[in-house]
Short mmCIF file of C-alpha atoms in Angstrom, two decimals:
data_model
loop_
_atom_site.label_atom_id
_atom_site.label_comp_id
_atom_site.label_asym_id
_atom_site.label_seq_id
_atom_site.Cartn_x
_atom_site.Cartn_y
_atom_site.Cartn_z
CA MET P 29 -13.25 -59.40 76.73
CA ALA P 30 -16.15 -57.93 74.83
CA THR P 31 -18.11 -61.12 75.39
CA ARG P 32 -18.08 -60.71 79.15
CA PRO P 33 -20.67 -57.96 79.57
CA LEU P 34 -22.71 -59.62 76.86
CA ARG P 35 -22.76 -62.87 78.76
CA GLY P 36 -23.66 -60.89 81.86
CA TYR P 37 -26.73 -59.54 80.10
CA GLY P 38 -27.58 -63.03 78.91
CA ARG P 39 -27.47 -64.30 82.48
CA LYS P 40 -29.66 -61.47 83.72
CA ALA P 41 -32.12 -62.01 80.89
CA SER P 42 -32.40 -65.72 81.58
CA GLY P 43 -32.89 -64.99 85.28
CA ALA P 44 -35.63 -62.47 84.58
CA LEU P 45 -37.24 -64.84 82.11
CA THR P 46 -37.38 -67.61 84.71
CA ILE P 47 -39.18 -65.31 87.13
CA VAL P 48 -41.67 -64.28 84.45
CA VAL P 49 -42.27 -67.92 83.48
CA ALA P 50 -42.68 -68.94 87.14
CA LEU P 51 -45.22 -66.15 87.70
CA ALA P 52 -47.11 -67.11 84.53
CA ALA P 53 -47.09 -70.77 85.56
CA TRP P 54 -48.51 -69.77 88.94
CA GLU P 55 -51.33 -67.83 87.28
CA LEU P 56 -52.07 -70.64 84.85
CA ALA P 57 -51.99 -73.35 87.53
CA SER P 58 -54.37 -71.52 89.81
CA ARG P 59 -56.72 -70.59 86.93
CA THR P 60 -56.94 -74.17 85.69
CA GLY P 61 -57.38 -75.47 89.21
CA VAL P 62 -54.09 -77.38 89.43
CA LEU P 63 -53.37 -75.27 92.51
CA PRO P 64 -56.56 -75.45 94.63
CA GLY P 65 -58.16 -72.04 94.84
CA SER P 66 -59.11 -72.56 98.47
CA VAL P 67 -55.46 -72.33 99.57
CA PHE P 68 -53.71 -70.67 96.60
CA PRO P 69 -54.75 -67.24 95.34
CA THR P 70 -54.00 -66.45 91.71
CA MET P 71 -50.79 -64.60 90.98
CA SER P 72 -52.71 -61.59 89.67
CA SER P 73 -54.89 -61.30 92.77
CA THR P 74 -51.82 -61.65 95.01
CA PHE P 75 -50.03 -58.84 93.21
CA GLY P 76 -53.25 -56.84 93.16
CA ALA P 77 -53.39 -57.21 96.94
CA LEU P 78 -49.71 -56.28 97.12
CA VAL P 79 -50.22 -53.07 95.17
CA SER P 80 -53.20 -52.08 97.28
CA LEU P 81 -51.15 -52.76 100.43
CA LEU P 82 -48.43 -50.44 99.14
CA GLY P 83 -51.08 -47.70 98.93
CA GLN P 84 -52.10 -48.07 102.56
CA GLY P 85 -50.57 -46.03 105.38
CA LYS P 86 -51.21 -48.96 107.73
CA PHE P 87 -48.81 -51.13 105.78
CA TRP P 88 -45.99 -48.59 105.81
CA GLN P 89 -46.50 -48.02 109.51
CA ALA P 90 -46.22 -51.78 110.18
CA LEU P 91 -43.15 -52.04 107.97
CA GLY P 92 -41.64 -49.06 109.81
CA LEU P 93 -42.17 -50.78 113.17
CA THR P 94 -40.55 -53.98 111.91
CA MET P 95 -37.55 -52.20 110.43
CA THR P 96 -37.10 -49.93 113.48
CA SER P 97 -36.79 -52.88 115.82
CA TRP P 98 -34.48 -54.55 113.30
CA VAL P 99 -32.14 -51.57 113.07
CA ILE P 100 -32.05 -50.86 116.82
CA GLY P 101 -31.55 -54.51 117.74
CA LEU P 102 -28.81 -55.06 115.19
CA ALA P 103 -27.04 -51.82 116.16
CA ILE P 104 -27.02 -52.68 119.86
CA ALA P 105 -25.80 -56.21 119.07
CA ALA P 106 -22.95 -54.74 117.00
CA PHE P 107 -22.00 -52.06 119.54
CA VAL P 108 -21.83 -54.61 122.32
CA GLY P 109 -20.66 -57.62 120.32
CA ILE P 110 -17.72 -56.12 118.43
CA PRO P 111 -15.81 -54.64 121.41
CA LEU P 112 -16.55 -57.73 123.48
CA GLY P 113 -15.36 -59.93 120.63
CA LEU P 114 -12.15 -57.90 120.32
CA LEU P 115 -11.55 -58.37 124.03
CA LEU P 116 -12.25 -62.11 123.97
CA GLY P 117 -10.09 -62.57 120.91
CA ARG P 118 -7.20 -60.69 122.50
CA VAL P 119 -7.23 -62.30 125.94
CA GLY P 120 -6.73 -66.05 125.57
CA PHE P 121 -7.85 -66.82 129.11
CA LEU P 122 -11.17 -65.04 128.63
CA TYR P 123 -11.68 -66.70 125.26
CA ARG P 124 -11.21 -70.18 126.65
CA SER P 125 -13.24 -69.47 129.78
CA THR P 126 -16.28 -68.17 127.94
CA ARG P 127 -16.21 -70.66 125.07
CA LEU P 128 -18.52 -73.31 126.56
CA LEU P 129 -20.97 -70.77 127.90
CA ILE P 130 -21.16 -68.89 124.60
CA ASP P 131 -21.46 -72.17 122.73
CA PHE P 132 -24.43 -73.18 124.82
CA LEU P 133 -26.19 -69.81 124.87
CA SER P 134 -25.79 -69.35 121.14
CA THR P 135 -27.24 -72.75 120.27
CA ILE P 136 -30.42 -72.17 122.28
CA PRO P 137 -32.94 -71.74 119.46
CA SER P 138 -33.49 -67.99 119.68
CA VAL P 139 -37.25 -68.13 119.06
CA SER P 140 -37.63 -70.13 122.28
CA VAL P 141 -36.71 -66.95 124.16
CA ILE P 142 -39.92 -65.35 122.84
CA PRO P 143 -42.21 -66.62 125.66
CA VAL P 144 -39.76 -65.26 128.25
CA VAL P 145 -39.35 -61.78 126.77
CA LEU P 146 -43.07 -61.70 126.02
CA LEU P 147 -43.85 -62.16 129.71
CA LEU P 148 -41.22 -59.66 130.83
CA PHE P 149 -41.88 -56.89 128.30
CA GLY P 150 -45.26 -57.62 126.73
CA ALA P 151 -45.92 -57.46 122.98
CA THR P 152 -43.87 -54.30 122.47
CA THR P 153 -41.02 -52.99 120.34
CA GLN P 154 -38.84 -53.24 123.44
CA MET P 155 -39.52 -57.00 123.56
CA LYS P 156 -38.56 -57.32 119.91
CA VAL P 157 -35.33 -55.42 120.41
CA VAL P 158 -34.30 -57.54 123.42
CA LEU P 159 -35.01 -60.71 121.42
CA ILE P 160 -33.07 -59.47 118.41
CA VAL P 161 -30.09 -58.42 120.51
CA TYR P 162 -30.05 -61.86 122.13
CA GLY P 163 -30.14 -63.67 118.81
CA ALA P 164 -27.88 -61.35 116.83
CA ILE P 165 -25.05 -60.82 119.27
CA TRP P 166 -23.59 -64.34 119.06
CA PRO P 167 -22.46 -64.42 115.43
CA ILE P 168 -20.96 -60.92 115.80
CA LEU P 169 -19.17 -61.81 119.01
CA VAL P 170 -17.87 -65.15 117.83
CA GLN P 171 -16.77 -63.95 114.38
CA THR P 172 -14.99 -60.91 115.84
CA ALA P 173 -13.12 -63.06 118.35
CA TYR P 174 -12.18 -65.48 115.53
CA GLY P 175 -10.92 -62.63 113.39
CA VAL P 176 -8.76 -61.20 116.14
CA ARG P 177 -7.27 -64.59 116.91
CA ASP P 178 -6.53 -65.03 113.23
CA THR P 179 -4.42 -61.85 113.12
CA ASP P 180 -0.93 -62.38 111.76
CA ARG P 181 1.47 -62.66 114.70
CA VAL P 182 4.22 -60.92 112.76
CA LEU P 183 2.02 -57.82 112.41
CA LEU P 184 1.43 -57.73 116.15
CA ASP P 185 5.12 -58.24 116.89
CA THR P 186 6.01 -55.49 114.46
CA ALA P 187 3.57 -53.17 116.16
CA ARG P 188 5.18 -53.95 119.46
CA SER P 189 8.72 -53.37 118.16
CA TYR P 190 7.64 -50.00 116.81
CA SER P 191 6.02 -49.44 120.21
CA LEU P 192 2.64 -48.54 118.83
CA THR P 193 0.23 -47.56 121.57
CA ARG P 194 -2.44 -50.08 122.42
CA LEU P 195 -5.17 -47.93 120.91
CA ARG P 196 -3.23 -47.54 117.68
CA SER P 197 -2.47 -51.19 117.31
CA ILE P 198 -6.17 -51.90 117.79
CA ARG P 199 -7.09 -49.25 115.24
CA TYR P 200 -4.46 -50.06 112.63
CA ILE P 201 -3.88 -53.78 113.04
CA LEU P 202 -6.52 -55.70 114.95
CA VAL P 203 -9.64 -54.07 113.52
CA PRO P 204 -8.56 -54.09 109.86
CA SER P 205 -7.36 -57.66 110.05
CA ALA P 206 -10.55 -58.81 111.79
CA LEU P 207 -12.81 -56.69 109.58
CA PRO P 208 -13.75 -59.41 107.06
CA TYR P 209 -14.79 -61.66 109.95
CA ILE P 210 -16.67 -58.85 111.70
CA ILE P 211 -18.58 -58.07 108.53
CA THR P 212 -19.44 -61.73 108.02
CA GLY P 213 -20.72 -61.79 111.59
CA VAL P 214 -22.82 -58.66 111.09
CA ARG P 215 -24.24 -60.05 107.84
CA ILE P 216 -25.32 -63.28 109.51
CA ALA P 217 -26.72 -61.21 112.39
CA ALA P 218 -28.68 -58.98 110.00
CA VAL P 219 -30.49 -61.99 108.52
CA ILE P 220 -31.11 -63.52 111.96
CA SER P 221 -32.43 -60.16 113.21
CA LEU P 222 -34.95 -59.99 110.40
CA LEU P 223 -36.04 -63.56 111.10
CA LEU P 224 -36.46 -62.72 114.77
CA ALA P 225 -38.28 -59.44 114.12
CA VAL P 226 -40.80 -61.27 111.95
CA SER P 227 -40.95 -64.23 114.36
CA SER P 228 -41.74 -62.02 117.33
CA GLU P 229 -44.57 -60.49 115.31
CA VAL P 230 -45.93 -63.78 113.99
CA LEU P 231 -45.53 -65.78 117.20
CA GLY P 232 -45.67 -63.07 119.85
CA SER P 233 -48.22 -60.72 118.23
CA ALA P 234 -45.88 -57.76 118.49
CA PRO P 235 -46.93 -54.93 116.15
CA GLY P 236 -45.31 -55.04 112.71
CA ILE P 237 -45.58 -56.52 109.26
CA GLY P 238 -45.58 -60.09 110.59
CA MET P 239 -48.60 -59.42 112.78
CA GLU P 240 -50.45 -57.85 109.86
CA MET P 241 -49.80 -61.04 107.93
CA VAL P 242 -51.18 -63.22 110.73
CA LEU P 243 -54.23 -60.97 110.96
CA ALA P 244 -54.80 -61.40 107.23
CA GLN P 245 -54.40 -65.17 107.55
CA SER P 246 -56.74 -65.57 110.52
CA GLY P 247 -59.29 -63.45 108.67
CA GLY P 248 -59.07 -65.93 105.80
CA ALA P 249 -57.82 -63.21 103.42
CA LEU P 250 -55.83 -65.43 101.10
CA ALA P 251 -54.36 -62.95 98.61
CA PRO P 252 -53.19 -60.38 101.21
CA THR P 253 -51.50 -63.15 103.23
CA TYR P 254 -49.51 -64.22 100.19
CA ALA P 255 -48.81 -60.60 99.34
CA TYR P 256 -47.30 -60.11 102.80
CA VAL P 257 -45.07 -63.16 102.32
CA VAL P 258 -43.84 -61.76 98.99
CA LEU P 259 -43.21 -58.37 100.62
CA ILE P 260 -41.30 -59.91 103.53
CA GLY P 261 -39.22 -61.81 100.99
CA LEU P 262 -38.47 -58.55 99.17
CA VAL P 263 -37.38 -56.96 102.45
CA GLY P 264 -35.10 -59.95 102.96
CA VAL P 265 -33.59 -59.50 99.49
CA ALA P 266 -33.09 -55.79 100.16
CA VAL P 267 -31.27 -56.52 103.42
CA TYR P 268 -29.12 -59.11 101.69
CA LEU P 269 -28.17 -56.79 98.82
CA ALA P 270 -27.53 -53.85 101.14
CA PHE P 271 -25.09 -55.86 103.21
CA ASN P 272 -23.38 -57.21 100.10
CA GLN P 273 -22.82 -53.63 98.99
CA LEU P 274 -21.64 -52.58 102.41
CA SER P 275 -19.14 -55.41 102.66
CA SER P 276 -17.62 -54.84 99.23
CA ARG P 277 -17.38 -51.12 100.00
CA LEU P 278 -15.76 -51.63 103.41
CA LEU P 279 -13.45 -54.35 102.16
CA SER P 280 -12.49 -52.81 98.81
CA TRP P 281 -8.87 -52.71 100.04
CA HIS P 282 -8.88 -56.38 101.02
CA PRO P 283 -7.02 -58.86 98.77
CA SER P 284 -10.06 -61.14 98.39
CA GLU P 285 -12.21 -58.28 97.04
CA ARG P 286 -9.46 -56.86 94.85
CA GLY P 287 -8.92 -60.30 93.37
CA ALA P 288 -12.63 -60.68 92.68
CA ALA P 289 -12.84 -57.32 90.93
CA ALA P 290 -9.90 -57.99 88.60
CA MET U 13 2.97 -85.42 134.79
CA LYS U 14 3.43 -82.01 133.35
CA THR U 15 1.09 -82.73 130.45
CA THR U 16 -1.67 -84.04 132.72
CA LEU U 17 -1.29 -80.88 134.79
CA GLY U 18 -1.48 -78.82 131.62
CA LYS U 19 -4.53 -80.72 130.47
CA SER U 20 -6.36 -80.31 133.75
CA THR U 21 -5.69 -76.56 133.87
CA ALA U 22 -6.89 -76.31 130.28
CA LEU U 23 -10.06 -78.15 131.25
CA LEU U 24 -10.46 -75.91 134.29
CA THR U 25 -10.25 -72.74 132.22
CA GLU U 26 -12.95 -74.14 129.97
CA VAL U 27 -15.41 -75.14 132.67
CA TRP U 28 -15.01 -72.74 135.58
CA LEU U 29 -17.23 -70.01 134.19
CA PRO U 30 -20.21 -72.24 133.30
CA ILE U 31 -19.97 -73.79 136.78
CA VAL U 32 -19.79 -70.38 138.47
CA ALA U 33 -22.71 -69.14 136.36
CA LEU U 34 -24.86 -72.15 137.28
CA ALA U 35 -23.89 -71.85 140.96
CA ALA U 36 -24.71 -68.13 140.94
CA TRP U 37 -28.08 -68.81 139.33
CA TRP U 38 -28.76 -71.56 141.88
CA ILE U 39 -27.83 -69.39 144.90
CA LEU U 40 -29.43 -66.16 143.68
CA SER U 41 -32.69 -67.85 142.77
CA ASN U 42 -32.78 -70.18 145.78
CA LYS U 43 -35.01 -68.03 147.95
CA SER U 44 -36.61 -66.27 145.02
CA THR U 45 -40.30 -65.61 145.30
CA SER U 46 -40.41 -63.77 141.99
CA LEU U 47 -43.03 -65.11 139.66
CA TYR U 48 -40.74 -64.96 136.65
CA PHE U 49 -37.56 -66.36 138.14
CA PRO U 50 -38.32 -69.45 140.22
CA PRO U 51 -35.54 -71.29 142.09
CA LEU U 52 -33.24 -73.27 139.81
CA SER U 53 -33.72 -76.35 141.98
CA ARG U 54 -37.42 -76.34 141.10
CA ILE U 55 -36.64 -75.83 137.40
CA PHE U 56 -34.34 -78.83 137.44
CA SER U 57 -36.93 -81.04 139.09
CA LYS U 58 -39.40 -79.94 136.41
CA VAL U 59 -36.85 -80.86 133.72
CA GLY U 60 -36.78 -84.35 135.22
CA GLU U 61 -40.55 -84.46 135.32
CA VAL U 62 -40.94 -83.35 131.71
CA VAL U 63 -38.32 -85.80 130.47
CA THR U 64 -39.82 -88.76 132.33
CA THR U 65 -43.52 -88.12 131.85
CA ARG U 66 -43.76 -86.38 128.50
CA PHE U 67 -40.99 -88.01 126.51
CA ALA U 68 -43.25 -90.05 124.23
CA SER U 69 -46.01 -87.48 124.01
CA ASP U 70 -43.97 -84.32 123.34
CA ILE U 71 -40.20 -84.74 123.10
CA LEU U 72 -40.31 -87.63 120.64
CA PRO U 73 -42.69 -85.87 118.19
CA SER U 74 -40.41 -82.82 118.22
CA LEU U 75 -37.39 -84.96 117.43
CA GLN U 76 -39.21 -86.96 114.77
CA ASN U 77 -40.47 -83.90 112.94
CA LEU U 78 -37.06 -82.29 113.15
CA GLY U 79 -35.35 -85.42 111.88
CA ALA U 80 -37.82 -85.91 109.03
CA GLY U 81 -37.62 -82.25 108.02
CA LEU U 82 -33.84 -82.27 108.00
CA CYS U 83 -33.57 -85.52 106.05
CA ILE U 84 -35.91 -84.24 103.36
CA SER U 85 -34.04 -80.91 103.29
CA VAL U 86 -30.72 -82.63 102.77
CA ILE U 87 -32.01 -84.97 100.06
CA ILE U 88 -33.80 -82.25 98.11
CA GLY U 89 -31.00 -79.74 98.72
CA VAL U 90 -28.21 -82.00 97.51
CA ALA U 91 -30.20 -83.33 94.55
CA CYS U 92 -31.25 -79.90 93.30
CA GLY U 93 -27.80 -78.52 94.12
CA LEU U 94 -26.15 -81.20 91.99
CA LEU U 95 -28.42 -80.41 89.07
CA LEU U 96 -27.94 -76.65 89.30
CA GLY U 97 -24.25 -76.91 90.06
CA LEU U 98 -23.49 -79.20 87.14
CA VAL U 99 -25.56 -77.27 84.59
CA PRO U 100 -24.42 -73.62 84.75
CA PRO U 101 -27.08 -72.20 82.37
CA LEU U 102 -29.77 -73.69 84.58
CA TYR U 103 -28.18 -72.06 87.59
CA SER U 104 -27.99 -68.62 86.06
CA ALA U 105 -31.62 -68.94 85.01
CA PHE U 106 -32.85 -69.91 88.45
CA GLN U 107 -30.50 -67.83 90.58
CA PRO U 108 -32.65 -64.68 91.02
CA LEU U 109 -35.77 -66.71 91.80
CA LEU U 110 -33.87 -68.81 94.33
CA GLU U 111 -32.28 -65.76 95.95
CA PHE U 112 -35.73 -64.31 96.45
CA MET U 113 -37.29 -67.48 97.86
CA ARG U 114 -34.33 -67.95 100.14
CA ALA U 115 -34.74 -64.45 101.55
CA ILE U 116 -38.20 -65.27 102.93
CA PRO U 117 -37.72 -66.06 106.64
CA GLY U 118 -39.12 -69.54 107.32
CA VAL U 119 -41.39 -68.24 110.06
CA ALA U 120 -43.09 -65.90 107.59
CA LEU U 121 -44.42 -68.99 105.83
CA LEU U 122 -46.23 -70.30 108.88
CA PRO U 123 -49.54 -68.66 107.86
CA ILE U 124 -49.29 -70.15 104.38
CA ALA U 125 -48.31 -73.54 105.76
CA LEU U 126 -51.44 -73.37 107.91
CA PHE U 127 -53.52 -72.74 104.80
CA LEU U 128 -51.87 -75.60 102.94
CA PHE U 129 -51.36 -78.30 105.53
CA GLY U 130 -53.55 -77.32 108.47
CA ILE U 131 -52.37 -78.25 111.95
CA GLY U 132 -50.17 -81.27 112.39
CA SER U 133 -46.86 -82.93 111.65
CA ASP U 134 -47.06 -82.28 107.90
CA MET U 135 -47.15 -78.55 108.46
CA LYS U 136 -44.16 -78.65 110.80
CA VAL U 137 -42.07 -80.82 108.51
CA ALA U 138 -42.97 -78.60 105.54
CA ILE U 139 -41.91 -75.47 107.43
CA ILE U 140 -38.57 -77.05 108.33
CA VAL U 141 -37.97 -78.20 104.77
CA PHE U 142 -38.78 -74.82 103.28
CA GLY U 143 -36.71 -72.92 105.82
CA ALA U 144 -33.76 -75.27 106.16
CA PHE U 145 -33.05 -76.59 102.70
CA TRP U 146 -31.59 -73.36 101.30
CA PRO U 147 -28.18 -73.57 102.99
CA VAL U 148 -27.77 -77.16 101.72
CA LEU U 149 -28.82 -76.17 98.21
CA MET U 150 -26.67 -73.05 98.00
CA ASN U 151 -23.62 -74.68 99.54
CA THR U 152 -23.92 -77.71 97.26
CA ILE U 153 -24.03 -75.42 94.23
CA ASP U 154 -21.07 -73.38 95.52
CA GLY U 155 -19.14 -76.53 96.35
CA ILE U 156 -19.61 -77.99 92.88
CA ARG U 157 -18.87 -74.75 91.09
CA GLY U 158 -15.73 -74.37 93.15
CA ILE U 159 -14.21 -77.70 92.07
CA ASP U 160 -10.82 -77.29 90.48
CA VAL U 161 -11.14 -77.22 86.68
CA LEU U 162 -8.04 -79.38 86.46
CA ILE U 163 -9.76 -82.19 88.36
CA LYS U 164 -12.72 -82.08 85.98
CA ASP U 165 -10.38 -82.11 82.98
CA VAL U 166 -8.44 -85.08 84.31
CA SER U 167 -11.69 -86.92 84.93
CA ARG U 168 -12.79 -86.21 81.37
CA SER U 169 -9.51 -87.18 79.74
CA TYR U 170 -9.55 -90.51 81.56
CA SER U 171 -13.16 -90.81 80.30
CA ILE U 172 -14.48 -91.69 83.71
CA LYS U 173 -18.10 -92.84 83.61
CA PRO U 174 -20.66 -90.16 84.57
CA TRP U 175 -21.84 -92.07 87.63
CA ASP U 176 -18.30 -92.55 88.91
CA HIS U 177 -17.51 -88.94 88.08
CA LEU U 178 -20.48 -87.90 90.20
CA THR U 179 -19.99 -90.17 93.19
CA ARG U 180 -16.21 -90.33 93.32
CA ILE U 181 -15.18 -86.87 92.20
CA VAL U 182 -17.94 -84.30 92.34
CA LEU U 183 -19.63 -85.30 95.60
CA PRO U 184 -16.45 -85.84 97.63
CA ALA U 185 -14.94 -82.61 96.35
CA ALA U 186 -18.05 -80.65 97.27
CA SER U 187 -18.66 -82.47 100.56
CA PRO U 188 -16.93 -79.99 102.90
CA GLN U 189 -19.20 -77.23 101.60
CA ILE U 190 -22.28 -79.45 101.64
CA ILE U 191 -21.62 -80.43 105.24
CA ALA U 192 -21.10 -76.80 106.23
CA GLY U 193 -24.50 -76.12 104.67
CA ILE U 194 -26.16 -78.99 106.53
CA ARG U 195 -24.76 -77.62 109.75
CA ILE U 196 -26.51 -74.29 109.21
CA SER U 197 -29.66 -76.22 108.30
CA VAL U 198 -29.58 -78.11 111.58
CA SER U 199 -29.63 -74.93 113.66
CA LEU U 200 -32.31 -73.40 111.42
CA GLY U 201 -34.31 -76.61 111.75
CA VAL U 202 -34.25 -76.42 115.54
CA ILE U 203 -35.49 -72.82 115.40
CA LEU U 204 -38.27 -73.70 112.98
CA ILE U 205 -39.50 -76.75 114.86
CA VAL U 206 -39.93 -74.59 117.96
CA ALA U 207 -41.63 -71.84 115.96
CA SER U 208 -44.03 -74.30 114.35
CA GLU U 209 -44.92 -75.74 117.75
CA TYR U 210 -45.82 -72.31 119.04
CA ILE U 211 -48.48 -71.77 116.45
CA ALA U 212 -51.57 -73.94 116.50
CA SER U 213 -50.02 -77.08 117.90
CA THR U 214 -50.95 -79.68 120.47
CA GLU U 215 -47.63 -81.38 121.12
CA GLY U 216 -43.91 -80.79 121.29
CA ILE U 217 -41.39 -79.13 123.60
CA GLY U 218 -42.19 -75.70 122.19
CA TYR U 219 -45.87 -76.35 122.86
CA ILE U 220 -45.13 -77.25 126.50
CA GLN U 221 -43.14 -74.05 126.84
CA LEU U 222 -45.79 -71.77 125.36
CA LEU U 223 -48.62 -73.41 127.28
CA SER U 224 -46.80 -73.16 130.60
CA ALA U 225 -45.94 -69.52 129.90
CA ARG U 226 -49.61 -68.79 129.27
CA GLN U 227 -50.56 -70.51 132.52
CA TYR U 228 -47.78 -68.71 134.42
CA GLN U 229 -46.13 -72.02 135.33
CA MET U 230 -42.74 -70.42 135.14
CA ASP U 231 -40.77 -73.41 136.41
CA VAL U 232 -42.10 -75.59 133.58
CA MET U 233 -41.49 -72.77 131.08
CA TRP U 234 -37.84 -72.45 132.12
CA ALA U 235 -37.49 -76.24 132.15
CA ALA U 236 -38.74 -76.42 128.56
CA LEU U 237 -36.40 -73.58 127.57
CA LEU U 238 -33.46 -75.45 129.12
CA LEU U 239 -34.51 -78.61 127.28
CA LEU U 240 -34.63 -76.71 124.00
CA GLY U 241 -31.19 -75.29 124.74
CA VAL U 242 -29.86 -78.78 125.39
CA LEU U 243 -31.53 -80.01 122.19
CA GLY U 244 -29.89 -77.20 120.21
CA TYR U 245 -26.53 -77.79 121.83
CA LEU U 246 -26.58 -81.56 121.47
CA SER U 247 -27.62 -81.44 117.82
CA ASN U 248 -24.70 -79.10 117.23
CA VAL U 249 -22.20 -81.30 119.09
CA LEU U 250 -23.52 -84.44 117.40
CA PHE U 251 -23.14 -82.79 114.05
CA ARG U 252 -19.60 -81.69 114.84
CA VAL U 253 -18.70 -85.34 115.57
CA VAL U 254 -20.24 -86.51 112.28
CA GLU U 255 -18.47 -83.73 110.42
CA HIS U 256 -15.16 -84.67 112.03
CA ARG U 257 -15.59 -88.29 110.94
CA LEU U 258 -16.77 -87.58 107.43
CA LEU U 259 -14.16 -84.99 106.63
CA ARG U 260 -11.17 -86.74 108.14
CA TRP U 261 -9.67 -87.34 104.69
CA HIS U 262 -10.18 -83.69 103.81
CA ARG U 263 -8.24 -82.37 106.78
CA GLY U 264 -5.45 -84.83 106.08
CA LEU U 265 -5.26 -83.55 102.53
CA ARG U 266 -5.22 -79.93 103.60
CA GLY U 267 -2.62 -80.74 106.24
CA THR U 268 -0.20 -81.98 103.59
CA ASP U 269 -0.97 -78.99 101.38
CA LEU U 270 0.01 -76.62 104.12
CA GLY U 271 3.14 -78.54 105.05
CA GLY U 272 1.58 -80.22 108.05
CA GLN U 273 0.27 -77.03 109.60
CA LYS U 274 -3.22 -77.02 110.93
#
């Protein structure tokens, strides 16, 4: 058992080493001209640009705008999507009736809604939020409905025999049993929301970190453009890790998580 | 008799809502003079117009770039996934780097792709590959790492040749996961092709949509949006059929495992 943490450190070390080697290779390749300097900045200049961005109020303001629309959009999608999903999952007729419509609406590539919301709301945070809600609600809705339909029938029958009130059986049976699905849905939605927030800024010129990146690119500022890409990637990693944490916290009671911890 | 009745009511429950929604849209928009919401009848006639007159010039390029991008994504994804899945130390070394690169939303790379490839098909295909190959890669790795140790041991004790081991044991065992990954890639690919056609492009369905939105030709804009929806939906349905075919053996196997239950 003592080897386990040791091997864990070994894994982390090898992972860190790969990143260091990749960064060094980048620097070397752009210095020697293997990567053409006209389209690839050196690693050091990219990270220099990144550090100077971190010192600018403008950057933090743009990041704040991006993350605000992300949070609001995701929250609205969850507040609407989860109850609606519970309802659809519970009422078979509604589930079957809405299936085709939801299938179609959810497969419309969400970025193609950008021109529509852009015309209706202009390049504003409101436009971003509407877009994000549209794109993020489907996975939440569909996963929640799935989860409810996957609830053990015996549990529901038991609840009925003990004459639990409807509210209680939702609280104590349906929601816990659908929770893993709901969380999966919200996790997918969180990633989609970030994609859409950045897309609306890159493609629709809404204010935010994506627009700053496009401005840097159209100004021919190579290193800052790459620095923005790295920063957006880091935001993506942060979102991913945060939701991993959240799900293992919320599902610590669930057999799958307990099994994984043991 | 009874079963046909049951089938037709089942079909009715599935289709009544989409029909009602379309009819409501048709009636409500029929006399519409709003700039943003033209009559549905006019949108439909524009759909016909776009499909007949701009198939070769815009729809075909979209489909070709999408197809090329997805094929390359699958080939690279499966190949790299095999390598990383079969060699655990390699995987643990590359995992953090891959997690970071994967977290960059594909659209965020558009500015860089413009630097690297300029305007044109290459840029679009590159964007699709970079954005859509992650699910294939990650799912291939997961699928291979999840193969039952017993199966690997049996294969080794019968000293099955490496090539046969790969093509007859590893790939089939991982195929359900790989196909699930490809499915995510297909929907990401559709999003990214549209996104890449919005930015500095001269052809494609997304281009038609953006251009008509800029010129306030709302009927054409909605027609293009509908076409993109149909493209997204059809690619999903098509993929479901392929998946059903390819994984027939897998379902049969699982069916017997679970005592014939679905």
